[in-house]
Each structure stands twice: as C-alpha cells, then as structure tokens.
Amino acid sequence: MARILIAEDEPDVLTFVMRALRGAGHEVEGAGDGSDALASLARAREAGRAHDLLLTDILMPVMDGVSLALLASRDQPSLRIMLMTGYSDQRERAHGLDAIIQDILLKPFTLDELVTRVQAVLG
C-alpha cells in the first residue's frame, strides 16, 4: 500500500480519483490546490509519514501543478510525481520536467487506466 497525495481543484475529479485509489488499497489524501498540497507533503515528512506519490492536476489556482512538482521534488527527491491534465498545451509544458515527472495522465481517464498507471509508477 502506498501513501498518495492528490492535488486537484475540481471536487468531482478529486473524489473520483481518491475513491479509485482507496479501492486499489492505497492510503490517499486530497488537497484542493498546490499550496495546500505542498503544506500536506511537508507535514507528512515531518511526521515521518512521507508520501510515496504525488498525483497533481497541472492547472490549479494558487499554485499550479508544475510549480508544485518542482518544489515537491526539491524537498523530497525520492517522491514519485504524476501529472493530470485535460489540456494538450499544458501537457507540452510538462515535458520539460522529464527528470522529475514519471507520467502524465490525460483527462478524461477511466478508473482502470488511473489505477494501472499509478501502479506502474509505483512499481
């Protein structure tokens, strides 16, 4: 079982992703924007319960997923990171981050695709 943090500003998508990954046996936490997610990552590390995976939307208010990924990988280099996006131009923006991003999941996606891709990233 992995500890996964999901950063997603659309409540319906966040709920869907959290349920799917909990159903697959993972411990899941959600955040509504990148700033909240970064704070959650820090709290978990300080408590000795660091996350194994950050799954973040790219386009979010306050702090976008690309900025979150850069800061999270700086603070926790072993953290695996996946991005989600429904916009092709945002996907292109993320391709410059190949060193820290393990996968990019295009919306819309199915429950099976989500779980399969997360499992692949977790190894």
Coordinates of C-alpha atoms in Angstrom, one line a residue:
M1 CA 0.0 0.0 0.0
A2 CA 1.4 3.4 -1.0
R3 CA 0.7 6.8 0.5
I4 CA -0.6 9.1 -2.2
L5 CA -1.4 12.8 -2.2
I6 CA -3.8 14.0 -4.9
A7 CA -3.8 17.7 -5.7
E8 CA -6.9 18.6 -7.8
D9 CA -9.1 21.7 -7.7
E10 CA -12.2 20.1 -9.2
P11 CA -14.1 18.4 -6.3
D12 CA -15.8 15.7 -8.5
V13 CA -12.5 14.7 -10.1
L14 CA -10.7 14.7 -6.7
T15 CA -13.5 12.5 -5.2
F16 CA -13.3 10.1 -8.2
V17 CA -9.6 9.7 -8.0
M18 CA -9.5 9.3 -4.2
R19 CA -12.2 6.6 -4.3
A20 CA -10.4 4.7 -7.1
L21 CA -7.1 4.7 -5.4
R22 CA -8.5 3.8 -2.0
G23 CA -10.3 1.0 -3.7
A24 CA -7.0 -0.2 -5.0
G25 CA -5.7 -0.4 -1.4
H26 CA -3.7 2.9 -1.2
E27 CA -3.8 5.4 1.7
V28 CA -5.0 8.6 0.0
E29 CA -5.1 12.3 1.0
G30 CA -6.5 15.1 -1.1
A31 CA -5.7 18.8 -1.5
G32 CA -7.6 21.4 -3.4
D33 CA -4.6 23.4 -4.7
G34 CA -0.9 23.2 -5.0
S35 CA -0.2 25.4 -1.9
D36 CA -2.3 23.1 0.3
A37 CA -0.6 20.0 -1.3
L38 CA 2.9 21.4 -0.6
A39 CA 1.9 22.0 3.1
S40 CA 0.5 18.5 3.3
L41 CA 3.7 17.0 1.9
A42 CA 5.8 18.9 4.5
R43 CA 3.6 17.9 7.4
A44 CA 3.7 14.2 6.4
R45 CA 7.5 14.3 6.0
E46 CA 7.9 16.0 9.4
A47 CA 5.7 13.3 11.0
G48 CA 7.8 10.5 9.5
R49 CA 5.0 9.5 7.1
A50 CA 6.2 10.9 3.8
H51 CA 4.1 10.3 0.7
D52 CA 5.2 7.8 -2.0
L53 CA 3.4 9.5 -4.9
L54 CA 2.1 13.0 -5.7
L55 CA -0.7 13.0 -8.3
T56 CA -1.4 16.5 -9.3
D57 CA -3.5 18.4 -11.8
I58 CA -1.5 20.9 -13.8
L59 CA -3.9 23.8 -14.0
M60 CA -5.0 24.9 -10.5
P61 CA -5.4 28.1 -8.6
V62 CA -2.9 29.5 -6.1
M63 CA -0.1 27.2 -7.2
D64 CA -0.2 25.1 -10.4
G65 CA 0.9 21.5 -10.7
V66 CA 4.2 22.3 -12.4
S67 CA 5.3 24.6 -9.7
L68 CA 4.1 22.1 -7.1
A69 CA 6.1 19.3 -8.8
L70 CA 9.3 21.4 -8.9
L71 CA 9.1 22.4 -5.2
A72 CA 8.0 18.9 -4.0
S73 CA 10.9 17.2 -5.9
R74 CA 13.3 19.7 -4.4
D75 CA 12.0 19.0 -0.9
Q76 CA 11.6 15.2 -1.3
P77 CA 13.8 13.9 -4.2
S78 CA 12.5 10.3 -3.8
L79 CA 8.9 11.4 -4.3
R80 CA 7.3 9.9 -7.4
I81 CA 5.2 12.5 -9.3
M82 CA 2.4 12.1 -11.9
L83 CA 0.6 15.0 -13.6
M84 CA -3.0 15.1 -14.8
T85 CA -4.3 17.4 -17.4
G86 CA -7.2 17.9 -19.8
Y87 CA -5.3 20.5 -21.9
S88 CA -2.8 19.4 -24.5
D89 CA -0.8 22.7 -24.2
Q90 CA -0.3 22.0 -20.5
R91 CA 1.0 18.6 -21.3
E92 CA 3.6 20.1 -23.6
R93 CA 4.6 22.5 -20.8
A94 CA 5.2 19.5 -18.5
H95 CA 7.5 17.7 -21.0
G96 CA 10.5 19.8 -19.9
L97 CA 10.2 18.2 -16.5
D98 CA 11.1 14.6 -17.6
A99 CA 13.7 14.3 -14.8
I100 CA 11.1 14.6 -12.1
I101 CA 7.8 13.5 -13.7
Q102 CA 7.1 9.8 -14.0
D103 CA 3.9 10.0 -16.1
I104 CA 1.3 12.4 -17.5
L105 CA -2.3 11.2 -17.4
L106 CA -4.7 12.8 -19.9
K107 CA -8.3 13.7 -18.8
P108 CA -10.7 12.2 -19.2
F109 CA -9.5 8.8 -18.0
T110 CA -11.1 5.7 -16.8
L111 CA -10.8 4.2 -13.3
D112 CA -8.9 1.2 -14.7
E113 CA -6.5 3.5 -16.6
L114 CA -5.9 5.5 -13.5
V115 CA -5.2 2.5 -11.3
T116 CA -3.0 0.8 -13.9
R117 CA -0.9 3.9 -14.5
V118 CA -0.5 4.6 -10.8
Q119 CA 0.6 1.0 -10.2
A120 CA 3.1 1.3 -13.0
V121 CA 4.7 4.5 -11.5
L122 CA 4.8 2.9 -8.0
G123 CA 6.5 -0.2 -9.4

